[in-house]
Structure formats: structure tokens, C-alpha cells
DNA sequence: CTCCATCGTTTACATGCGTAATCGACTACG
DNA sequence: CGTAGTCGATTACGCATGTAAACGATGGAG
């Protein structure tokens, strides 16, 4: 990508302007989880949390962090020579959109069928049922 | 693949031996939905159902069908010069694994938090709630 | 019998993702 | 001050996916 690089004020990246939150991939999601738990963190600190379990190298984590920054899912704050990363999208929002995606794709947007499915496939434990019952009671109030 | 085509009973493809059901992608899923609704169908018939809404060409559908056959998600049955395609994995199974995937990734495998989330984000309609209540009552019996 | 419409199969190509090595800048140790 | 370690950025590369055109066989129309 030789040639200039200035001219336009900014824009540049293919990360669109500001429409949807830009999908977060599976591997990226693992990184997000770490930062949702505690932040801001440096790349090395994030690695400490995920490299072992996922069998990743620091390099991989760095790549994922960069991509997440590009996707505007993470914010960076300089700290001496390195960066501190912190989530820019709330976990709530992410979880919400992912859940909705699934419900839309698989259950025509209705949550009840999802629940029915979970129930039928024994994916619900006693505790789950009790909890849900409690929530229901609350909703009805 | 020129050369023979017989010899081995089947296998061939890199689709592993017989472990997990092999992930179905988003576009592929759209094709599956058509066949889950009615099958067996020819490629052209599938196209009639999805090409318009998704803006696809018949060629695209053909590719997706092939990939699904490779993934063992579809079975083919010769019908004169063409093939009839039908699902090899039940919708139930697909929906189940996808749901479980989400619940695992986002809610630590517990269904109750998912439900709580849906409830909080107003993703539950009156009807949903009523339905779920009914299901709960049934479960408790 | 010949030619065309169709099939399924092959090949194509851009983008995204998983995973990482390499590179240029900078800092801290000696 | 030079050198080794570390940082983010750049580059890499193979596989999956979305989307489709090109190709070769074949069956039906004339």
C-alpha cells in the first residue's frame, strides 16, 4: 500500500462509519471476556489470563487486541511505552445482540420456543428452573 | 477429482471420520431451513425459495448444497439427471447444538442467566411469558 | 442425429478468522 | 553508550465462507 496516506482527514479503515457494532469473533470474544472481568489491562496481562488455557502465544493475543481496537470494541489508553486496553462495548450489549441473533435465526425471534427447546433437551437443571420461576414471579408483579 | 470414483465405499472427503456434526455456516443454514421445511428438493427448487430474498444466484445455491453434502448435513438421491437433496441432520439437533453453544459461550452453560437476560432486555413478550409459565408447570409435574 | 438447456462439479476470488513470526522503535540494564 | 528485551504494528499464511462463473456430461426437442 505505497503511495500517499494522508489527504483525507481520517476515515480510511474499512471499519465502516458507525453502523452496527461490528461482529466479534470467537477467539476475540475470549479476549473480551478477560477485559470485561478486569480492565484496563496490558497485552501481557491479557495473555496471562488466556494464553495458557487456549494454548495461544502472546503474539496471537496482540493480533486479537489490534483487531478488536479496529472494530471499536476496545479502547486504548497509552501508559508509558505500552497500551492499556479496556472494553468499549458493554458485555450486556454483546450478550444481548448475540442472544437476539440466535433467537432470530433459530426461533423466528420468539424466545418461548428457545425456552421450550432447552426444556425438552434437558438443558435445564433444577436450579435453572427454580431461578426462572422466581424471575417469572417477579415479572408478573 | 478425475480418476476413479469407486473403490472405497465412501468416505473420501476431508470431513473427518464421524466426530462432531461439522459446523453449518450462516448461508448454508438458510439452505437447510428450506429443506427442513420441505424435502427432497432439487437445487432449482431450493433456489426458488431462497434466491429471491437473499439475492443469490442459482450458482451460489449449488455451491452451498455441495458444501452441505460434503459436511454430511444433506443426503442426495439421484432423480434422472439431477439430484434431490434432503436433510441428514434434524433441525432439532442443529438448533440444539447452536443453542447450547451460545449458552456455553455466553452464560457459562447455565440457561437461567440467558433467561434472565432476555427478561431484562424486554425480549420477552406477554405471550412468551405465558407460554414459558405453562411449560414450567408441565415440567414440575 | 444435432444442438441446447440443465445438471452437478471445478475453479475462482475476496474477505474474515486463527495463529503467529518479524520488524522498527524504545527503554532499561549494565 | 551499546545491547538486549519488550511493545505495538506489519506481514504471513492456511482454512472457512460468501458469492459466483466456467466446464464437461447428458438428456430432450426438433
mmCIF file of C-alpha atoms (C1' of nucleotides) in Angstrom:
data_model
loop_
_atom_site.group_PDB
_atom_site.id
_atom_site.type_symbol
_atom_site.label_atom_id
_atom_site.label_comp_id
_atom_site.label_asym_id
_atom_site.label_seq_id
_atom_site.Cartn_x
_atom_site.Cartn_y
_atom_site.Cartn_z
ATOM 1 C CA UNK A 1 0.000 0.000 0.000
ATOM 2 C CA UNK A 2 2.535 2.581 -1.086
ATOM 3 C CA UNK A 3 1.589 5.965 -2.392
ATOM 4 C CA UNK A 4 0.304 8.707 -0.171
ATOM 5 C CA UNK A 5 -1.531 8.089 3.046
ATOM 6 C CA UNK A 6 -2.686 11.485 4.071
ATOM 7 C CA UNK A 7 -5.033 13.697 2.067
ATOM 8 C CA UNK A 8 -8.320 12.610 3.606
ATOM 9 C CA UNK A 9 -8.866 13.785 7.187
ATOM 10 C CA UNK A 10 -9.416 10.357 8.537
ATOM 11 C CA UNK A 11 -11.901 7.675 7.582
ATOM 12 C CA UNK A 12 -9.570 5.231 5.873
ATOM 13 C CA UNK A 13 -10.270 1.935 7.600
ATOM 14 C CA UNK A 14 -12.947 -0.383 6.247
ATOM 15 C CA UNK A 15 -14.461 -0.406 9.698
ATOM 16 C CA UNK A 16 -17.422 1.459 8.364
ATOM 17 C CA UNK A 17 -18.506 4.697 9.910
ATOM 18 C CA UNK A 18 -20.767 3.873 12.799
ATOM 19 C CA UNK A 19 -23.477 1.411 11.863
ATOM 20 C CA UNK A 20 -23.601 -1.908 13.698
ATOM 21 C CA UNK A 21 -21.125 -2.784 16.438
ATOM 22 C CA UNK A 22 -19.054 -4.942 14.044
ATOM 23 C CA UNK A 23 -19.135 -8.664 14.788
ATOM 24 C CA UNK A 24 -16.756 -10.052 17.368
ATOM 25 C CA UNK A 25 -15.304 -13.438 16.503
ATOM 26 C CA UNK A 26 -14.947 -16.428 18.735
ATOM 27 C CA UNK A 27 -11.286 -16.002 19.576
ATOM 28 C CA UNK A 28 -11.783 -12.287 20.028
ATOM 29 C CA UNK A 29 -14.620 -12.983 22.375
ATOM 30 C CA UNK A 30 -12.272 -14.870 24.700
ATOM 31 C CA UNK A 31 -10.140 -11.758 24.930
ATOM 32 C CA UNK A 32 -13.150 -9.592 25.584
ATOM 33 C CA UNK A 33 -14.203 -11.811 28.450
ATOM 34 C CA UNK A 34 -10.911 -11.187 30.170
ATOM 35 C CA UNK A 35 -11.264 -7.464 29.820
ATOM 36 C CA UNK A 36 -14.859 -7.484 30.903
ATOM 37 C CA UNK A 37 -13.728 -9.127 34.079
ATOM 38 C CA UNK A 38 -10.995 -6.622 34.809
ATOM 39 C CA UNK A 39 -9.684 -3.630 32.928
ATOM 40 C CA UNK A 40 -7.710 -1.824 31.806
ATOM 41 C CA UNK A 41 -5.020 -4.405 31.149
ATOM 42 C CA UNK A 42 -1.901 -4.612 29.059
ATOM 43 C CA UNK A 43 -1.498 -7.153 26.288
ATOM 44 C CA UNK A 44 0.791 -9.201 28.501
ATOM 45 C CA UNK A 45 -1.742 -9.239 31.295
ATOM 46 C CA UNK A 46 -4.474 -10.369 28.988
ATOM 47 C CA UNK A 47 -2.177 -13.108 27.788
ATOM 48 C CA UNK A 48 -1.646 -14.267 31.322
ATOM 49 C CA UNK A 49 -5.340 -14.938 31.522
ATOM 50 C CA UNK A 50 -5.978 -16.631 28.198
ATOM 51 C CA UNK A 51 -2.752 -17.883 26.679
ATOM 52 C CA UNK A 52 -2.452 -20.866 28.956
ATOM 53 C CA UNK A 53 -5.972 -22.237 28.633
ATOM 54 C CA UNK A 54 -6.290 -21.609 24.920
ATOM 55 C CA UNK A 55 -2.749 -22.527 24.046
ATOM 56 C CA UNK A 56 -2.049 -19.159 22.474
ATOM 57 C CA UNK A 57 1.128 -17.184 22.221
ATOM 58 C CA UNK A 58 1.418 -13.553 23.187
ATOM 59 C CA UNK A 59 1.601 -12.690 19.509
ATOM 60 C CA UNK A 60 -1.847 -14.107 18.967
ATOM 61 C CA UNK A 61 -3.293 -12.051 21.755
ATOM 62 C CA UNK A 62 -1.709 -8.931 20.322
ATOM 63 C CA UNK A 63 -3.304 -9.609 16.987
ATOM 64 C CA UNK A 64 -6.685 -10.126 18.549
ATOM 65 C CA UNK A 65 -6.359 -6.955 20.589
ATOM 66 C CA UNK A 66 -5.499 -4.967 17.485
ATOM 67 C CA UNK A 67 -8.423 -6.335 15.600
ATOM 68 C CA UNK A 68 -10.727 -5.536 18.477
ATOM 69 C CA UNK A 69 -9.442 -1.994 18.563
ATOM 70 C CA UNK A 70 -10.075 -1.691 14.843
ATOM 71 C CA UNK A 71 -13.557 -2.990 15.389
ATOM 72 C CA UNK A 72 -14.020 -0.367 18.053
ATOM 73 C CA UNK A 73 -14.760 -2.994 20.617
ATOM 74 C CA UNK A 74 -11.782 -1.921 22.700
ATOM 75 C CA UNK A 75 -10.344 1.432 23.693
ATOM 76 C CA UNK A 76 -6.657 2.033 24.276
ATOM 77 C CA UNK A 77 -5.020 4.339 26.707
ATOM 78 C CA UNK A 78 -1.279 4.901 26.489
ATOM 79 C CA UNK A 79 0.725 4.030 29.569
ATOM 80 C CA UNK A 80 4.380 4.805 29.037
ATOM 81 C CA UNK A 81 5.526 2.721 26.156
ATOM 82 C CA UNK A 82 2.640 0.313 26.173
ATOM 83 C CA UNK A 83 -1.109 0.441 25.951
ATOM 84 C CA UNK A 84 -3.847 -0.356 28.343
ATOM 85 C CA UNK A 85 -6.913 -1.914 26.806
ATOM 86 C CA UNK A 86 -10.442 -1.687 28.039
ATOM 87 C CA UNK A 87 -13.837 -2.660 26.650
ATOM 88 C CA UNK A 88 -15.730 -0.118 24.701
ATOM 89 C CA UNK A 89 -18.842 -2.188 24.328
ATOM 90 C CA UNK A 90 -20.548 -3.475 27.435
ATOM 91 C CA UNK A 91 -20.822 -7.168 27.930
ATOM 92 C CA UNK A 92 -24.530 -6.642 28.291
ATOM 93 C CA UNK A 93 -24.757 -5.288 24.784
ATOM 94 C CA UNK A 94 -22.709 -8.050 23.284
ATOM 95 C CA UNK A 95 -24.582 -10.786 25.054
ATOM 96 C CA UNK A 96 -27.805 -9.123 24.089
ATOM 97 C CA UNK A 97 -27.069 -8.917 20.403
ATOM 98 C CA UNK A 98 -25.729 -12.441 20.244
ATOM 99 C CA UNK A 99 -28.754 -13.809 22.017
ATOM 100 C CA UNK A 100 -31.069 -11.916 19.780
ATOM 101 C CA UNK A 101 -29.202 -13.147 16.737
ATOM 102 C CA UNK A 102 -29.709 -16.714 17.787
ATOM 103 C CA UNK A 103 -33.325 -16.292 18.710
ATOM 104 C CA UNK A 104 -33.982 -14.616 15.394
ATOM 105 C CA UNK A 105 -32.167 -17.153 13.296
ATOM 106 C CA UNK A 106 -33.428 -20.241 15.007
ATOM 107 C CA UNK A 107 -36.702 -19.424 16.638
ATOM 108 C CA UNK A 108 -38.246 -16.784 14.456
ATOM 109 C CA UNK A 109 -37.495 -14.133 17.004
ATOM 110 C CA UNK A 110 -39.623 -15.690 19.711
ATOM 111 C CA UNK A 111 -37.978 -16.509 22.997
ATOM 112 C CA UNK A 112 -40.532 -19.018 24.151
ATOM 113 C CA UNK A 113 -39.561 -21.668 21.581
ATOM 114 C CA UNK A 114 -35.967 -21.360 22.696
ATOM 115 C CA UNK A 115 -37.032 -21.959 26.222
ATOM 116 C CA UNK A 116 -39.178 -24.869 25.169
ATOM 117 C CA UNK A 117 -36.272 -26.329 23.349
ATOM 118 C CA UNK A 118 -33.945 -26.017 26.300
ATOM 119 C CA UNK A 119 -36.558 -27.607 28.478
ATOM 120 C CA UNK A 120 -37.100 -30.533 26.151
ATOM 121 C CA UNK A 121 -33.437 -31.235 25.728
ATOM 122 C CA UNK A 122 -32.840 -31.444 29.434
ATOM 123 C CA UNK A 123 -30.624 -28.415 29.267
ATOM 124 C CA UNK A 124 -32.371 -27.028 32.297
ATOM 125 C CA UNK A 125 -31.258 -28.035 35.741
ATOM 126 C CA UNK A 126 -33.421 -27.995 38.822
ATOM 127 C CA UNK A 127 -31.719 -24.794 39.829
ATOM 128 C CA UNK A 128 -32.351 -23.211 36.469
ATOM 129 C CA UNK A 129 -35.993 -23.995 36.738
ATOM 130 C CA UNK A 130 -36.229 -22.618 40.229
ATOM 131 C CA UNK A 131 -34.433 -19.456 39.221
ATOM 132 C CA UNK A 132 -36.577 -18.929 36.222
ATOM 133 C CA UNK A 133 -39.657 -19.450 38.290
ATOM 134 C CA UNK A 134 -38.503 -16.781 40.648
ATOM 135 C CA UNK A 135 -37.830 -14.405 37.781
ATOM 136 C CA UNK A 136 -41.226 -15.080 36.366
ATOM 137 C CA UNK A 137 -42.880 -14.265 39.618
ATOM 138 C CA UNK A 138 -41.014 -11.005 39.685
ATOM 139 C CA UNK A 139 -42.011 -10.135 36.147
ATOM 140 C CA UNK A 140 -45.628 -10.649 36.922
ATOM 141 C CA UNK A 141 -45.598 -8.281 39.810
ATOM 142 C CA UNK B 1 -11.410 -35.041 -8.940
ATOM 143 C CA UNK B 2 -10.860 -37.154 -12.067
ATOM 144 C CA UNK B 3 -9.674 -40.713 -11.907
ATOM 145 C CA UNK B 4 -11.762 -43.415 -10.361
ATOM 146 C CA UNK B 5 -14.704 -42.721 -8.166
ATOM 147 C CA UNK B 6 -15.481 -46.118 -6.893
ATOM 148 C CA UNK B 7 -13.035 -48.301 -4.984
ATOM 149 C CA UNK B 8 -13.635 -47.021 -1.490
ATOM 150 C CA UNK B 9 -17.187 -47.446 -0.257
ATOM 151 C CA UNK B 10 -17.474 -43.782 0.507
ATOM 152 C CA UNK B 11 -15.570 -41.654 2.982
ATOM 153 C CA UNK B 12 -13.122 -39.692 0.810
ATOM 154 C CA UNK B 13 -13.883 -36.135 1.838
ATOM 155 C CA UNK B 14 -11.810 -34.330 4.465
ATOM 156 C CA UNK B 15 -14.955 -34.174 6.513
ATOM 157 C CA UNK B 16 -13.292 -36.142 9.238
ATOM 158 C CA UNK B 17 -14.492 -39.564 10.128
ATOM 159 C CA UNK B 18 -17.570 -39.139 12.254
ATOM 160 C CA UNK B 19 -16.936 -36.854 15.205
ATOM 161 C CA UNK B 20 -18.993 -33.686 15.552
ATOM 162 C CA UNK B 21 -21.715 -32.793 13.064
ATOM 163 C CA UNK B 22 -19.423 -30.300 11.289
ATOM 164 C CA UNK B 23 -20.435 -26.655 11.673
ATOM 165 C CA UNK B 24 -23.037 -25.250 9.330
ATOM 166 C CA UNK B 25 -22.405 -21.683 8.250
ATOM 167 C CA UNK B 26 -24.869 -18.868 8.079
ATOM 168 C CA UNK B 27 -25.540 -19.008 4.369
ATOM 169 C CA UNK B 28 -25.699 -22.765 4.497
ATOM 170 C CA UNK B 29 -28.202 -22.540 7.275
ATOM 171 C CA UNK B 30 -30.570 -20.629 5.041
ATOM 172 C CA UNK B 31 -30.490 -23.513 2.610
ATOM 173 C CA UNK B 32 -31.061 -26.012 5.370
ATOM 174 C CA UNK B 33 -34.118 -24.132 6.519
ATOM 175 C CA UNK B 34 -35.695 -24.566 3.109
ATOM 176 C CA UNK B 35 -35.053 -28.269 3.127
ATOM 177 C CA UNK B 36 -36.227 -28.673 6.664
ATOM 178 C CA UNK B 37 -39.493 -27.182 5.580
ATOM 179 C CA UNK B 38 -39.947 -29.465 2.608
ATOM 180 C CA UNK B 39 -37.772 -32.147 1.086
ATOM 181 C CA UNK B 40 -36.450 -33.658 -1.013
ATOM 182 C CA UNK B 41 -35.951 -30.786 -3.427
ATOM 183 C CA UNK B 42 -33.782 -30.103 -6.450
ATOM 184 C CA UNK B 43 -31.217 -27.323 -6.477
ATOM 185 C CA UNK B 44 -33.501 -25.247 -8.651
ATOM 186 C CA UNK B 45 -36.378 -25.671 -6.248
ATOM 187 C CA UNK B 46 -34.251 -24.648 -3.325
ATOM 188 C CA UNK B 47 -33.215 -21.607 -5.300
ATOM 189 C CA UNK B 48 -36.811 -20.679 -5.870
ATOM 190 C CA UNK B 49 -37.172 -20.396 -2.130
ATOM 191 C CA UNK B 50 -34.011 -18.524 -1.200
ATOM 192 C CA UNK B 51 -32.505 -16.833 -4.228
ATOM 193 C CA UNK B 52 -35.021 -14.027 -4.318
ATOM 194 C CA UNK B 53 -34.914 -12.998 -0.666
ATOM 195 C CA UNK B 54 -31.169 -13.342 -0.253
ATOM 196 C CA UNK B 55 -30.265 -12.029 -3.661
ATOM 197 C CA UNK B 56 -28.405 -15.163 -4.624
ATOM 198 C CA UNK B 57 -27.864 -16.789 -7.973
ATOM 199 C CA UNK B 58 -28.535 -20.436 -8.649
ATOM 200 C CA UNK B 59 -24.780 -20.971 -8.762
ATOM 201 C CA UNK B 60 -24.477 -19.886 -5.164
ATOM 202 C CA UNK B 61 -27.128 -22.303 -4.061
ATOM 203 C CA UNK B 62 -25.385 -25.090 -5.899
ATOM 204 C CA UNK B 63 -22.171 -24.347 -4.063
ATOM 205 C CA UNK B 64 -23.893 -24.296 -0.725
ATOM 206 C CA UNK B 65 -25.658 -27.554 -1.443
ATOM 207 C CA UNK B 66 -22.378 -29.204 -2.355
ATOM 208 C CA UNK B 67 -20.700 -27.993 0.764
ATOM 209 C CA UNK B 68 -23.565 -29.234 2.858
ATOM 210 C CA UNK B 69 -23.344 -32.630 1.233
ATOM 211 C CA UNK B 70 -19.624 -32.724 1.991
ATOM 212 C CA UNK B 71 -20.392 -31.800 5.554
ATOM 213 C CA UNK B 72 -22.836 -34.657 5.651
ATOM 214 C CA UNK B 73 -25.628 -32.323 6.533
ATOM 215 C CA UNK B 74 -27.534 -33.265 3.393
ATOM 216 C CA UNK B 75 -28.210 -36.521 1.613
ATOM 217 C CA UNK B 76 -28.630 -36.805 -2.136
ATOM 218 C CA UNK B 77 -30.820 -39.112 -4.080
ATOM 219 C CA UNK B 78 -30.447 -39.307 -7.844
ATOM 220 C CA UNK B 79 -33.515 -38.475 -9.877
ATOM 221 C CA UNK B 80 -32.791 -38.830 -13.552
ATOM 222 C CA UNK B 81 -30.026 -36.447 -14.362
ATOM 223 C CA UNK B 82 -30.363 -34.330 -11.273
ATOM 224 C CA UNK B 83 -30.262 -34.828 -7.559
ATOM 225 C CA UNK B 84 -32.796 -34.467 -4.861
ATOM 226 C CA UNK B 85 -31.479 -33.111 -1.609
ATOM 227 C CA UNK B 86 -32.788 -33.790 1.850
ATOM 228 C CA UNK B 87 -31.582 -33.036 5.351
ATOM 229 C CA UNK B 88 -29.485 -35.598 7.057
ATOM 230 C CA UNK B 89 -29.375 -33.820 10.378
ATOM 231 C CA UNK B 90 -32.637 -32.978 12.070
ATOM 232 C CA UNK B 91 -33.438 -29.374 12.689
ATOM 233 C CA UNK B 92 -33.857 -30.296 16.316
ATOM 234 C CA UNK B 93 -30.249 -31.382 16.532
ATOM 235 C CA UNK B 94 -28.943 -28.295 14.829
ATOM 236 C CA UNK B 95 -30.995 -25.939 16.906
ATOM 237 C CA UNK B 96 -29.960 -27.827 19.982
ATOM 238 C CA UNK B 97 -26.258 -27.623 19.362
ATOM 239 C CA UNK B 98 -26.398 -23.982 18.385
ATOM 240 C CA UNK B 99 -28.373 -23.104 21.472
ATOM 241 C CA UNK B 100 -26.009 -24.995 23.665
ATOM 242 C CA UNK B 101 -23.060 -23.304 22.043
ATOM 243 C CA UNK B 102 -24.486 -19.913 22.853
ATOM 244 C CA UNK B 103 -25.445 -20.769 26.376
ATOM 245 C CA UNK B 104 -21.991 -22.181 26.983
ATOM 246 C CA UNK B 105 -20.129 -19.276 25.487
ATOM 247 C CA UNK B 106 -22.163 -16.512 26.988
ATOM 248 C CA UNK B 107 -23.729 -17.811 30.125
ATOM 249 C CA UNK B 108 -21.312 -20.371 31.445
ATOM 250 C CA UNK B 109 -23.558 -23.167 30.359
ATOM 251 C CA UNK B 110 -26.425 -22.112 32.593
ATOM 252 C CA UNK B 111 -29.745 -21.447 30.963
ATOM 253 C CA UNK B 112 -31.164 -19.339 33.741
ATOM 254 C CA UNK B 113 -28.872 -16.372 33.101
ATOM 255 C CA UNK B 114 -29.913 -16.423 29.476
ATOM 256 C CA UNK B 115 -33.491 -16.293 30.510
ATOM 257 C CA UNK B 116 -32.758 -13.533 32.962
ATOM 258 C CA UNK B 117 -31.065 -11.611 30.226
ATOM 259 C CA UNK B 118 -33.952 -11.978 27.849
ATOM 260 C CA UNK B 119 -36.314 -10.898 30.553
ATOM 261 C CA UNK B 120 -34.308 -7.815 31.422
ATOM 262 C CA UNK B 121 -33.913 -6.714 27.869
ATOM 263 C CA UNK B 122 -37.606 -6.839 27.200
ATOM 264 C CA UNK B 123 -37.095 -9.594 24.696
ATOM 265 C CA UNK B 124 -39.969 -11.457 26.226
ATOM 266 C CA UNK B 125 -43.490 -10.692 25.169
ATOM 267 C CA UNK B 126 -46.543 -11.313 27.243
ATOM 268 C CA UNK B 127 -47.188 -14.407 25.199
ATOM 269 C CA UNK B 128 -43.676 -15.676 25.722
ATOM 270 C CA UNK B 129 -44.055 -15.331 29.419
ATOM 271 C CA UNK B 130 -47.366 -17.079 29.445
ATOM 272 C CA UNK B 131 -46.004 -19.894 27.324
ATOM 273 C CA UNK B 132 -42.996 -20.334 29.485
ATOM 274 C CA UNK B 133 -45.132 -20.390 32.558
ATOM 275 C CA UNK B 134 -47.176 -23.169 31.061
ATOM 276 C CA UNK B 135 -44.063 -25.110 30.192
ATOM 277 C CA UNK B 136 -42.760 -24.689 33.683
ATOM 278 C CA UNK B 137 -45.924 -26.029 35.163
ATOM 279 C CA UNK B 138 -45.612 -29.046 32.930
ATOM 280 C CA UNK B 139 -42.019 -29.614 33.927
ATOM 281 C CA UNK B 140 -42.886 -29.583 37.561
ATOM 282 C CA UNK B 141 -45.478 -32.264 37.210
ATOM 283 C "C1'" DC C 1 -28.642 -37.167 -35.147
ATOM 284 C "C1'" DT C 2 -27.697 -32.372 -33.596
ATOM 285 C "C1'" DC C 3 -27.890 -28.632 -30.553
ATOM 286 C "C1'" DC C 4 -29.310 -26.502 -26.451
ATOM 287 C "C1'" DA C 5 -30.792 -26.228 -21.821
ATOM 288 C "C1'" DT C 6 -29.505 -28.087 -17.463
ATOM 289 C "C1'" DC C 7 -27.075 -30.774 -14.087
ATOM 290 C "C1'" DG C 8 -23.505 -31.285 -10.838
ATOM 291 C "C1'" DT C 9 -18.512 -30.384 -10.423
ATOM 292 C "C1'" DT C 10 -14.418 -27.423 -10.643
ATOM 293 C "C1'" DT C 11 -12.286 -23.418 -10.235
ATOM 294 C "C1'" DA C 12 -12.105 -18.588 -8.648
ATOM 295 C "C1'" DC C 13 -11.580 -14.848 -5.785
ATOM 296 C "C1'" DA C 14 -12.297 -11.538 -1.947
ATOM 297 C "C1'" DT C 15 -12.862 -11.266 2.908
ATOM 298 C "C1'" DG C 16 -12.651 -12.971 7.674
ATOM 299 C "C1'" DC C 17 -10.569 -15.717 11.137
ATOM 300 C "C1'" DG C 18 -6.958 -18.321 13.802
ATOM 301 C "C1'" DT C 19 -2.448 -18.309 14.700
ATOM 302 C "C1'" DA C 20 1.866 -16.466 14.618
ATOM 303 C "C1'" DA C 21 6.735 -14.568 13.123
ATOM 304 C "C1'" DT C 22 9.058 -10.496 12.048
ATOM 305 C "C1'" DC C 23 10.149 -5.570 12.220
ATOM 306 C "C1'" DG C 24 11.194 -0.956 13.763
ATOM 307 C "C1'" DA C 25 11.057 1.834 17.916
ATOM 308 C "C1'" DC C 26 12.176 2.498 22.518
ATOM 309 C "C1'" DT C 27 13.689 1.562 27.223
ATOM 310 C "C1'" DA C 28 16.180 -0.109 30.801
ATOM 311 C "C1'" DC C 29 20.324 -2.693 32.363
ATOM 312 C "C1'" DG C 30 24.836 -2.902 32.586
ATOM 313 C "C1'" DC D 1 26.571 4.250 25.244
ATOM 314 C "C1'" DG D 2 25.563 -0.088 23.441
ATOM 315 C "C1'" DT D 3 22.803 -4.058 23.644
ATOM 316 C "C1'" DA D 4 19.051 -6.959 24.905
ATOM 317 C "C1'" DG D 5 14.297 -7.154 25.956
ATOM 318 C "C1'" DT D 6 9.652 -5.553 25.073
ATOM 319 C "C1'" DC D 7 5.916 -3.043 22.651
ATOM 320 C "C1'" DG D 8 2.741 -2.229 19.084
ATOM 321 C "C1'" DA D 9 2.461 -2.617 14.025
ATOM 322 C "C1'" DT D 10 3.099 -5.081 9.831
ATOM 323 C "C1'" DT D 11 3.173 -9.122 7.247
ATOM 324 C "C1'" DA D 12 2.130 -14.032 6.621
ATOM 325 C "C1'" DC D 13 -0.382 -17.981 5.630
ATOM 326 C "C1'" DG D 14 -3.823 -21.590 5.532
ATOM 327 C "C1'" DC D 15 -8.619 -22.633 6.004
ATOM 328 C "C1'" DA D 16 -13.677 -21.168 6.011
ATOM 329 C "C1'" DT D 17 -17.162 -18.554 3.879
ATOM 330 C "C1'" DG D 18 -19.883 -15.831 0.601
ATOM 331 C "C1'" DT D 19 -20.602 -15.412 -3.938
ATOM 332 C "C1'" DA D 20 -20.316 -16.889 -8.488
ATOM 333 C "C1'" DA D 21 -18.563 -18.093 -13.382
ATOM 334 C "C1'" DA D 22 -16.661 -21.809 -16.328
ATOM 335 C "C1'" DC D 23 -16.680 -26.569 -17.628
ATOM 336 C "C1'" DG D 24 -17.993 -31.099 -19.074
ATOM 337 C "C1'" DA D 25 -21.732 -34.582 -19.316
ATOM 338 C "C1'" DT D 26 -26.338 -35.563 -20.685
ATOM 339 C "C1'" DG D 27 -30.945 -35.781 -21.844
ATOM 340 C "C1'" DG D 28 -34.732 -33.864 -24.519
ATOM 341 C "C1'" DA D 29 -36.502 -31.004 -28.643
ATOM 342 C "C1'" DG D 30 -36.626 -30.814 -33.274
#
